[in-house]
mmCIF file of C-alpha atoms in Angstrom:
data_model
loop_
_atom_site.group_PDB
_atom_site.id
_atom_site.type_symbol
_atom_site.label_atom_id
_atom_site.label_comp_id
_atom_site.label_asym_id
_atom_site.label_seq_id
_atom_site.Cartn_x
_atom_site.Cartn_y
_atom_site.Cartn_z
ATOM 1 C CA MET A 661 -181.372 -66.893 -17.576
ATOM 2 C CA LYS A 662 -178.670 -65.776 -19.900
ATOM 3 C CA SER A 663 -175.811 -68.069 -20.365
ATOM 4 C CA GLN A 664 -172.609 -66.536 -19.036
ATOM 5 C CA THR A 665 -169.830 -66.495 -21.525
ATOM 6 C CA ILE A 666 -166.610 -67.718 -19.948
ATOM 7 C CA LYS A 667 -163.514 -66.122 -21.363
ATOM 8 C CA LYS A 668 -160.714 -68.477 -21.913
ATOM 9 C CA ARG A 669 -157.439 -67.583 -20.324
ATOM 10 C CA GLN A 670 -154.743 -66.789 -22.787
ATOM 11 C CA LYS A 671 -151.835 -69.043 -22.193
ATOM 12 C CA ILE A 672 -148.455 -67.536 -22.673
ATOM 13 C CA ASN A 673 -145.741 -69.890 -23.621
ATOM 14 C CA ARG A 674 -142.920 -68.764 -21.325
ATOM 15 C CA VAL A 675 -139.473 -69.514 -22.518
ATOM 16 C CA PHE A 676 -136.050 -68.973 -20.978
ATOM 17 C CA GLY A 677 -135.359 -65.288 -20.591
ATOM 18 C CA PHE A 678 -139.046 -64.262 -20.359
ATOM 19 C CA LYS A 679 -139.484 -60.831 -18.780
ATOM 20 C CA SER A 680 -142.754 -59.641 -17.307
ATOM 21 C CA GLN A 681 -144.155 -56.272 -18.279
ATOM 22 C CA ARG A 682 -145.358 -55.546 -14.711
ATOM 23 C CA THR A 683 -143.302 -53.258 -12.526
ATOM 24 C CA ALA A 684 -142.583 -54.194 -8.907
ATOM 25 C CA LYS A 685 -144.321 -52.163 -6.246
ATOM 26 C CA ILE A 686 -141.960 -50.137 -4.099
ATOM 27 C CA TYR A 687 -142.896 -50.235 -0.418
ATOM 28 C CA GLU A 688 -141.807 -47.643 2.104
ATOM 29 C CA LYS A 689 -139.003 -48.703 4.380
ATOM 30 C CA ALA A 690 -140.165 -49.669 7.877
ATOM 31 C CA GLY A 691 -138.935 -47.161 10.419
ATOM 32 C CA LYS A 692 -137.498 -49.476 13.059
ATOM 33 C CA LYS A 693 -134.764 -48.760 15.596
ATOM 34 C CA LYS A 694 -131.183 -49.584 14.960
ATOM 35 C CA HIS A 695 -129.855 -52.691 16.618
ATOM 36 C CA ARG A 696 -126.698 -50.863 17.706
ATOM 37 C CA ASN A 697 -125.370 -47.471 16.729
ATOM 38 C CA LEU A 698 -121.651 -48.003 17.331
ATOM 39 C CA THR A 699 -119.396 -50.981 17.994
ATOM 40 C CA PRO A 700 -117.680 -50.747 21.407
ATOM 41 C CA PHE A 701 -113.894 -50.892 21.613
ATOM 42 C CA PHE A 702 -111.197 -49.713 24.036
ATOM 43 C CA ARG A 703 -109.836 -46.475 22.588
ATOM 44 C CA GLN A 704 -106.699 -46.279 24.713
ATOM 45 C CA ASN A 705 -103.324 -47.970 24.360
ATOM 46 C CA TYR A 706 -102.689 -50.756 26.863
ATOM 47 C CA GLN A 707 -98.954 -50.117 26.744
ATOM 48 C CA SER A 708 -99.264 -46.359 27.279
ATOM 49 C CA LYS A 709 -96.629 -44.784 29.488
ATOM 50 C CA GLU A 710 -99.342 -42.760 31.218
ATOM 51 C CA PHE A 711 -100.589 -45.913 32.919
ATOM 52 C CA SER A 712 -98.894 -46.881 36.139
ATOM 53 C CA TYR A 713 -97.895 -50.462 36.849
ATOM 54 C CA THR A 714 -100.938 -50.885 39.097
ATOM 55 C CA THR A 715 -103.322 -49.779 36.330
ATOM 56 C CA TRP A 716 -101.515 -51.909 33.771
ATOM 57 C CA PHE A 717 -101.724 -54.922 36.137
ATOM 58 C CA PHE A 718 -105.515 -54.743 36.309
ATOM 59 C CA LEU A 719 -105.847 -53.979 32.573
ATOM 60 C CA GLN A 720 -104.064 -57.247 31.838
ATOM 61 C CA ARG A 721 -106.509 -59.006 34.166
ATOM 62 C CA CYS A 722 -109.370 -57.476 32.179
ATOM 63 C CA GLU A 723 -107.996 -59.087 29.005
ATOM 64 C CA THR A 724 -108.217 -62.609 30.475
ATOM 65 C CA HIS A 725 -111.471 -62.118 32.382
ATOM 66 C CA ASP A 726 -114.518 -64.089 31.209
ATOM 67 C CA LEU A 727 -117.831 -62.390 31.995
ATOM 68 C CA LEU A 728 -119.788 -65.637 31.566
ATOM 69 C CA LYS A 729 -117.854 -67.047 34.544
ATOM 70 C CA ASN A 730 -118.243 -63.942 36.710
ATOM 71 C CA THR A 731 -119.972 -65.194 39.857
ATOM 72 C CA TYR A 732 -121.042 -61.676 40.951
ATOM 73 C CA LEU A 733 -122.971 -61.087 37.741
ATOM 74 C CA ASN A 734 -124.211 -64.692 37.888
ATOM 75 C CA ALA A 735 -125.615 -64.072 41.399
ATOM 76 C CA LEU A 736 -127.346 -60.898 40.176
ATOM 77 C CA ARG A 737 -129.104 -62.695 37.307
ATOM 78 C CA LEU A 738 -130.139 -65.560 39.613
ATOM 79 C CA ALA A 739 -131.515 -63.028 42.115
ATOM 80 C CA LYS A 740 -133.550 -61.312 39.366
ATOM 81 C CA GLY A 741 -134.810 -64.619 37.928
ATOM 82 C CA GLU A 742 -133.014 -64.208 34.600
ATOM 83 C CA ARG A 743 -130.956 -66.662 32.621
ATOM 84 C CA GLU A 744 -127.324 -66.998 33.668
ATOM 85 C CA ALA A 745 -125.796 -66.178 30.264
ATOM 86 C CA ILE A 746 -125.476 -62.460 29.469
ATOM 87 C CA ARG A 747 -126.516 -61.224 26.056
ATOM 88 C CA ARG A 748 -123.712 -60.739 23.552
ATOM 89 C CA GLU A 749 -124.328 -56.988 23.125
ATOM 90 C CA ARG A 750 -124.163 -56.367 26.872
ATOM 91 C CA ARG A 751 -121.036 -58.520 27.207
ATOM 92 C CA GLU A 752 -119.271 -56.569 24.473
ATOM 93 C CA THR A 753 -120.129 -53.287 26.221
ATOM 94 C CA LEU A 754 -118.946 -54.592 29.599
ATOM 95 C CA ASP A 755 -115.706 -55.923 28.074
ATOM 96 C CA VAL A 756 -114.876 -52.340 27.079
ATOM 97 C CA LEU A 757 -116.433 -50.490 30.010
ATOM 98 C CA ILE A 758 -114.571 -52.414 32.742
ATOM 99 C CA PRO A 759 -111.021 -51.591 31.503
ATOM 100 C CA THR A 760 -112.102 -47.993 30.869
ATOM 101 C CA LEU A 761 -113.214 -47.650 34.506
ATOM 102 C CA VAL A 762 -109.909 -49.152 35.603
ATOM 103 C CA ALA A 763 -107.937 -46.702 33.408
ATOM 104 C CA TYR A 764 -109.549 -43.688 35.117
ATOM 105 C CA CYS A 765 -109.543 -45.172 38.644
ATOM 106 C CA ASP A 766 -107.613 -43.497 41.486
ATOM 107 C CA PHE A 767 -105.468 -46.178 43.150
ATOM 108 C CA ALA A 768 -103.805 -43.871 45.694
ATOM 109 C CA PRO A 769 -104.450 -45.393 49.162
ATOM 110 C CA SER A 770 -103.907 -41.959 50.717
ATOM 111 C CA SER A 771 -107.184 -40.683 49.233
ATOM 112 C CA GLU A 772 -110.052 -40.378 51.656
ATOM 113 C CA LEU A 773 -112.341 -42.478 49.448
ATOM 114 C CA LEU A 774 -110.760 -45.399 47.615
ATOM 115 C CA PHE A 775 -111.069 -46.269 43.932
ATOM 116 C CA GLU A 776 -112.863 -43.177 42.615
ATOM 117 C CA VAL A 777 -113.320 -42.978 38.824
ATOM 118 C CA ARG A 778 -112.052 -39.511 37.865
ATOM 119 C CA ALA A 779 -114.058 -39.056 34.690
ATOM 120 C CA ASN A 780 -117.667 -38.238 33.858
ATOM 121 C CA VAL A 781 -119.925 -40.741 32.211
ATOM 122 C CA GLU A 782 -119.994 -38.932 28.871
ATOM 123 C CA HIS A 783 -116.198 -39.065 28.586
ATOM 124 C CA ILE A 784 -116.216 -42.735 29.604
ATOM 125 C CA ALA A 785 -118.805 -43.442 26.902
ATOM 126 C CA LYS A 786 -116.612 -41.672 24.318
ATOM 127 C CA MET A 787 -113.624 -43.774 25.354
ATOM 128 C CA CYS A 788 -115.838 -46.854 24.873
ATOM 129 C CA ASN A 789 -116.957 -45.574 21.430
ATOM 130 C CA GLN A 790 -120.565 -45.626 22.614
ATOM 131 C CA ALA A 791 -121.442 -41.910 22.555
ATOM 132 C CA TYR A 792 -123.492 -40.678 19.573
ATOM 133 C CA THR A 793 -125.594 -37.619 18.793
ATOM 134 C CA SER A 794 -129.344 -37.854 18.265
ATOM 135 C CA TYR A 795 -132.029 -35.268 17.549
ATOM 136 C CA ASP A 796 -134.439 -34.555 20.380
ATOM 137 C CA SER A 797 -137.772 -33.414 18.895
ATOM 138 C CA VAL A 798 -139.056 -32.218 22.290
ATOM 139 C CA SER A 799 -136.253 -29.737 23.012
ATOM 140 C CA ASN A 800 -135.560 -29.215 19.276
ATOM 141 C CA LYS A 801 -131.813 -29.763 19.564
ATOM 142 C CA TYR A 802 -129.149 -32.427 19.236
ATOM 143 C CA ARG A 803 -127.829 -34.149 22.350
ATOM 144 C CA VAL A 804 -125.237 -36.798 23.140
ATOM 145 C CA ARG A 805 -126.619 -40.213 24.099
ATOM 146 C CA TYR A 806 -124.883 -43.220 25.653
ATOM 147 C CA ASP A 807 -127.721 -45.479 26.802
ATOM 148 C CA THR A 808 -125.699 -48.682 26.486
ATOM 149 C CA VAL A 809 -123.072 -47.410 28.924
ATOM 150 C CA LEU A 810 -125.718 -46.242 31.398
ATOM 151 C CA ASN A 811 -127.434 -49.644 31.291
ATOM 152 C CA ALA A 812 -124.105 -51.425 31.834
ATOM 153 C CA ILE A 813 -123.286 -49.118 34.772
ATOM 154 C CA GLU A 814 -126.683 -49.861 36.294
ATOM 155 C CA MET A 815 -126.002 -53.588 35.950
ATOM 156 C CA LEU A 816 -122.629 -53.288 37.709
ATOM 157 C CA GLU A 817 -124.287 -51.214 40.432
ATOM 158 C CA GLU A 818 -126.991 -53.823 41.033
ATOM 159 C CA ALA A 819 -124.310 -56.513 41.257
ATOM 160 C CA GLU A 820 -122.659 -54.358 43.973
ATOM 161 C CA LEU A 821 -119.437 -54.065 42.028
ATOM 162 C CA ILE A 822 -119.528 -50.255 41.850
ATOM 163 C CA THR A 823 -121.093 -47.476 43.912
ATOM 164 C CA VAL A 824 -122.834 -44.611 42.090
ATOM 165 C CA LEU A 825 -123.820 -41.267 43.624
ATOM 166 C CA ARG A 826 -126.718 -39.498 41.901
ATOM 167 C CA GLU A 827 -128.151 -36.132 42.861
ATOM 168 C CA TYR A 828 -130.995 -34.011 41.442
ATOM 169 C CA ASP A 829 -130.537 -30.249 41.016
ATOM 170 C CA LYS A 830 -133.815 -28.652 42.075
ATOM 171 C CA GLN A 831 -132.873 -25.186 40.809
ATOM 172 C CA GLY A 832 -131.720 -26.319 37.389
ATOM 173 C CA GLN A 833 -134.399 -29.050 37.160
ATOM 174 C CA LYS A 834 -131.913 -31.661 35.970
ATOM 175 C CA GLN A 835 -129.701 -34.485 37.184
ATOM 176 C CA LYS A 836 -126.174 -33.525 38.302
ATOM 177 C CA PRO A 837 -123.194 -35.438 36.894
ATOM 178 C CA MET A 838 -122.814 -38.685 38.847
ATOM 179 C CA ARG A 839 -119.764 -39.917 40.731
ATOM 180 C CA ILE A 840 -118.569 -43.551 40.594
ATOM 181 C CA TRP A 841 -116.449 -45.569 42.998
ATOM 182 C CA LEU A 842 -115.232 -49.099 42.349
ATOM 183 C CA ASN A 843 -115.951 -51.538 45.171
ATOM 184 C CA VAL A 844 -113.416 -54.047 46.429
ATOM 185 C CA GLU A 845 -115.495 -56.819 44.799
ATOM 186 C CA PHE A 846 -114.773 -55.179 41.443
ATOM 187 C CA PHE A 847 -111.124 -56.237 41.793
ATOM 188 C CA LEU A 848 -111.842 -59.529 43.511
ATOM 189 C CA MET A 849 -113.753 -60.677 40.431
ATOM 190 C CA PHE A 850 -110.418 -60.855 38.582
ATOM 191 C CA GLY A 851 -109.413 -63.787 40.760
ATOM 192 C CA ILE A 852 -107.162 -61.963 43.258
ATOM 193 C CA THR A 853 -107.529 -61.995 47.041
ATOM 194 C CA GLU A 854 -107.914 -59.121 49.498
ATOM 195 C CA LYS A 855 -104.336 -59.624 50.657
ATOM 196 C CA GLN A 856 -102.992 -59.360 47.094
ATOM 197 C CA LEU A 857 -105.042 -56.206 46.473
ATOM 198 C CA ARG A 858 -103.661 -54.730 49.721
ATOM 199 C CA GLU A 859 -100.098 -55.510 48.609
ATOM 200 C CA VAL A 860 -100.654 -53.903 45.191
ATOM 201 C CA LEU A 861 -101.919 -50.670 46.783
ATOM 202 C CA LEU A 862 -99.067 -50.560 49.306
ATOM 203 C CA LYS A 863 -96.459 -51.100 46.575
ATOM 204 C CA PHE A 864 -98.060 -48.291 44.559
ATOM 205 C CA HIS A 865 -97.804 -45.953 47.561
ATOM 206 C CA LYS A 866 -94.145 -46.902 48.155
ATOM 207 C CA TYR A 867 -93.387 -46.348 44.455
ATOM 208 C CA GLN A 868 -94.866 -42.852 44.661
ATOM 209 C CA PHE A 869 -92.763 -42.054 47.735
ATOM 210 C CA VAL A 870 -89.498 -43.331 46.179
ATOM 211 C CA ASN A 871 -90.134 -41.262 43.009
ATOM 212 C CA ASN A 872 -91.138 -38.132 44.987
ATOM 213 C CA GLN A 873 -94.735 -38.137 43.729
ATOM 214 C CA LEU A 874 -96.602 -38.134 47.057
ATOM 215 C CA GLU A 875 -96.836 -34.365 47.295
ATOM 216 C CA LYS A 876 -98.064 -34.181 43.704
ATOM 217 C CA THR A 877 -100.673 -36.850 44.479
ATOM 218 C CA PHE A 878 -102.067 -34.893 47.429
ATOM 219 C CA LYS A 879 -102.239 -31.698 45.383
ATOM 220 C CA ASN A 880 -103.944 -33.425 42.446
ATOM 221 C CA TYR A 881 -106.553 -34.931 44.751
ATOM 222 C CA GLN A 882 -107.342 -31.534 46.265
ATOM 223 C CA LYS A 883 -107.502 -30.018 42.769
ATOM 224 C CA HIS A 884 -109.881 -32.780 41.754
ATOM 225 C CA LEU A 885 -112.212 -31.977 44.659
ATOM 226 C CA ASP A 886 -112.163 -28.236 43.841
ATOM 227 C CA LYS A 887 -112.913 -28.888 40.165
ATOM 228 C CA MET A 888 -115.941 -31.048 41.027
ATOM 229 C CA GLU A 889 -117.284 -28.357 43.338
ATOM 230 C CA GLN A 890 -117.021 -25.753 40.572
ATOM 231 C CA LYS A 891 -118.682 -27.926 37.922
ATOM 232 C CA GLY A 892 -121.657 -28.803 40.128
ATOM 233 C CA VAL A 893 -121.019 -32.555 40.423
ATOM 234 C CA ALA A 894 -123.036 -34.549 42.934
ATOM 235 C CA ASP A 895 -121.689 -33.666 46.396
ATOM 236 C CA ILE A 896 -121.068 -36.583 48.769
ATOM 237 C CA LYS A 897 -120.870 -34.311 51.804
ATOM 238 C CA ARG A 898 -124.678 -34.165 51.880
ATOM 239 C CA HIS A 899 -124.968 -37.966 51.762
ATOM 240 C CA HIS A 900 -123.583 -38.870 55.163
ATOM 241 C CA SER A 901 -124.541 -42.552 55.154
ATOM 242 C CA LEU A 902 -122.874 -43.196 51.785
ATOM 243 C CA ARG A 903 -119.736 -41.296 52.795
ATOM 244 C CA ASN A 904 -119.456 -43.247 56.058
ATOM 245 C CA LEU A 905 -119.958 -46.496 54.120
ATOM 246 C CA LEU A 906 -117.085 -45.700 51.724
ATOM 247 C CA ILE A 907 -114.820 -44.721 54.633
ATOM 248 C CA LYS A 908 -115.666 -47.974 56.398
ATOM 249 C CA ARG A 909 -114.821 -50.001 53.275
ATOM 250 C CA ARG A 910 -111.408 -48.327 53.090
ATOM 251 C CA LYS A 911 -110.794 -49.037 56.749
ATOM 252 C CA ASP A 912 -111.840 -52.704 56.391
ATOM 253 C CA LEU A 913 -109.544 -53.211 53.412
ATOM 254 C CA LEU A 914 -106.402 -51.374 54.526
ATOM 255 C CA GLY A 915 -106.606 -51.451 58.304
ATOM 256 C CA GLU A 916 -105.747 -48.656 60.734
ATOM 257 C CA ARG A 917 -101.999 -49.328 60.599
ATOM 258 C CA ILE A 918 -101.726 -48.893 56.822
ATOM 259 C CA ILE A 919 -104.050 -45.854 56.890
ATOM 260 C CA GLN A 920 -101.745 -44.148 59.380
ATOM 261 C CA PHE A 921 -98.748 -45.082 57.212
ATOM 262 C CA VAL A 922 -100.134 -43.701 53.910
ATOM 263 C CA ALA A 923 -101.246 -40.459 55.629
ATOM 264 C CA GLN A 924 -97.572 -39.480 56.162
ATOM 265 C CA ARG A 925 -96.056 -37.089 53.679
ATOM 266 C CA LYS A 926 -92.549 -38.422 54.446
ATOM 267 C CA PRO A 927 -92.890 -41.939 55.889
ATOM 268 C CA ASN A 928 -89.827 -43.219 57.680
ATOM 269 C CA ASN A 929 -90.651 -46.944 57.840
ATOM 270 C CA TYR A 930 -91.721 -47.444 54.206
ATOM 271 C CA LEU A 931 -89.375 -50.435 53.798
ATOM 272 C CA GLU A 932 -90.164 -52.168 57.079
ATOM 273 C CA LEU A 933 -93.943 -52.047 56.838
ATOM 274 C CA ASP A 934 -95.285 -55.536 56.083
ATOM 275 C CA ILE A 935 -98.997 -56.221 55.933
ATOM 276 C CA GLU A 936 -98.551 -59.900 56.725
ATOM 277 C CA ARG A 937 -97.985 -59.012 60.385
ATOM 278 C CA ASP A 938 -101.555 -57.721 60.713
ATOM 279 C CA VAL A 939 -104.388 -60.229 60.867
ATOM 280 C CA PHE A 940 -107.258 -59.185 58.562
ATOM 281 C CA LYS A 941 -110.626 -60.877 58.632
ATOM 282 C CA PRO A 942 -112.468 -61.293 55.297
ATOM 283 C CA CYS A 943 -114.800 -58.281 55.040
ATOM 284 C CA PHE A 944 -116.080 -58.562 51.455
ATOM 285 C CA ARG A 945 -117.977 -61.083 49.366
ATOM 286 C CA SER A 946 -115.562 -63.678 48.058
ATOM 287 C CA PHE A 947 -115.517 -64.567 44.382
ATOM 288 C CA SER A 948 -116.192 -68.263 44.983
ATOM 289 C CA ASP A 949 -119.110 -68.070 47.444
ATOM 290 C CA CYS A 950 -121.030 -64.994 46.272
ATOM 291 C CA ASN A 951 -123.455 -67.028 44.101
ATOM 292 C CA SER A 952 -124.418 -69.535 46.776
ATOM 293 C CA PRO A 953 -128.174 -69.875 47.501
ATOM 294 C CA ASP A 954 -127.872 -67.892 50.752
ATOM 295 C CA GLU A 955 -125.961 -65.052 49.131
ATOM 296 C CA VAL A 956 -128.350 -64.945 46.176
ATOM 297 C CA GLU A 957 -131.323 -64.695 48.545
ATOM 298 C CA LYS A 958 -129.631 -61.866 50.486
ATOM 299 C CA LEU A 959 -128.901 -60.024 47.237
ATOM 300 C CA ARG A 960 -132.525 -60.492 46.121
ATOM 301 C CA LYS A 961 -133.719 -58.915 49.377
ATOM 302 C CA ARG A 962 -131.326 -55.994 49.002
ATOM 303 C CA LEU A 963 -132.507 -55.366 45.431
ATOM 304 C CA TRP A 964 -136.118 -55.491 46.594
ATOM 305 C CA ASP A 965 -135.447 -52.990 49.413
ATOM 306 C CA ARG A 966 -133.810 -50.584 46.933
ATOM 307 C CA GLU A 967 -136.769 -50.865 44.595
ATOM 308 C CA LEU A 968 -139.127 -50.053 47.456
ATOM 309 C CA VAL A 969 -137.100 -46.932 48.248
ATOM 310 C CA ARG A 970 -137.220 -45.835 44.615
ATOM 311 C CA GLN A 971 -140.970 -46.455 44.460
ATOM 312 C CA LYS A 972 -141.575 -44.351 47.582
ATOM 313 C CA ALA A 973 -139.437 -41.565 46.059
ATOM 314 C CA ARG A 974 -141.452 -41.680 42.826
ATOM 315 C CA GLU A 975 -144.740 -41.580 44.742
ATOM 316 C CA LYS A 976 -143.515 -38.616 46.798
ATOM 317 C CA ALA A 977 -142.454 -36.720 43.662
ATOM 318 C CA LEU A 978 -145.836 -37.438 42.023
ATOM 319 C CA ASN A 979 -147.714 -36.227 45.119
ATOM 320 C CA ASN A 980 -145.649 -33.010 45.136
ATOM 321 C CA ARG A 981 -146.457 -32.347 41.485
ATOM 322 C CA LEU A 982 -150.177 -32.965 42.038
ATOM 323 C CA TYR A 983 -150.159 -30.735 45.102
ATOM 324 C CA LYS A 984 -148.497 -27.861 43.189
ATOM 325 C CA ALA A 985 -150.938 -28.292 40.307
ATOM 326 C CA ALA A 986 -153.892 -28.149 42.751
ATOM 327 C CA LEU A 987 -152.501 -24.997 44.357
ATOM 328 C CA MET A 988 -152.071 -23.316 40.969
ATOM 329 C CA GLN A 989 -155.629 -24.263 40.035
ATOM 330 C CA GLN A 990 -156.915 -22.850 43.336
ATOM 331 C CA TYR A 991 -155.046 -19.558 42.801
ATOM 332 C CA SER A 992 -156.407 -19.209 39.283
ATOM 333 C CA ASN A 993 -159.971 -19.866 40.497
ATOM 334 C CA GLU A 994 -159.621 -17.184 43.187
ATOM 335 C CA LEU A 995 -158.379 -14.648 40.660
ATOM 336 C CA HIS A 996 -161.352 -15.254 38.365
#
């Protein structure tokens, strides 16, 4: 057996300032998703003259509102089995989305449906600085995306703070632009009561009458309805249960006496009307008791019922697609 010659390792005496002759290997950058595309911020001026006093009143409440102490969102996260604290990225989006929804909200109590947000979701996302363009490789074109705003809207909808109407266009094979209404609980989460909200709306209506803006308000509302019909927005006339629910909420908040008052084009008793004379029972979830164990359990059941409805709709759509595919296969077999 030959003796193996072991080569001795050359020892290099390294001194300060020694530089290696080897070049570093350059690795390809990992293609991971961005953490966030844009930073959300409110793009409108809080002191703008376009805002009425009512809008400005709620915008100031948005400034002092703490989402971590919001009992409605707390009840939602308890019902879904999540931790109570909301992630920082979602909180920053909600801090901007909530005042943006308030800025485009219709506070006229004479409208048939209260608190409608008169802006599409894409424009709302642009006002939140959350809309960005991305390349879609499937359709081979660029499109505007605002996923963070859609996720925040879905969270507010599950917490029953807003009402969203969605509708699918069968002819165009796409979703129609959605419509959003703010629920009464959306304003109760700022720490005000139903009576205070009623007073704010009544003062807004009296201000419009004193400044001769009632006729303009009625015309703008009718123009708004005509514009939505032309642009193919989701139509609430086909959704009778949702329309009746929104009308009932308006009736529970204002009462029949105030509804008859705001329906007048030229009210005579606008100074004498006082809502304190009418006795209103609490009709909406209060801010203090909405995260009690009973209310959380009721909310969990409502979320589960909605998920069952969505699951049945998905199963029905899948069965329809399979049925059409089977029919097409049968027709092709008969032709051959």
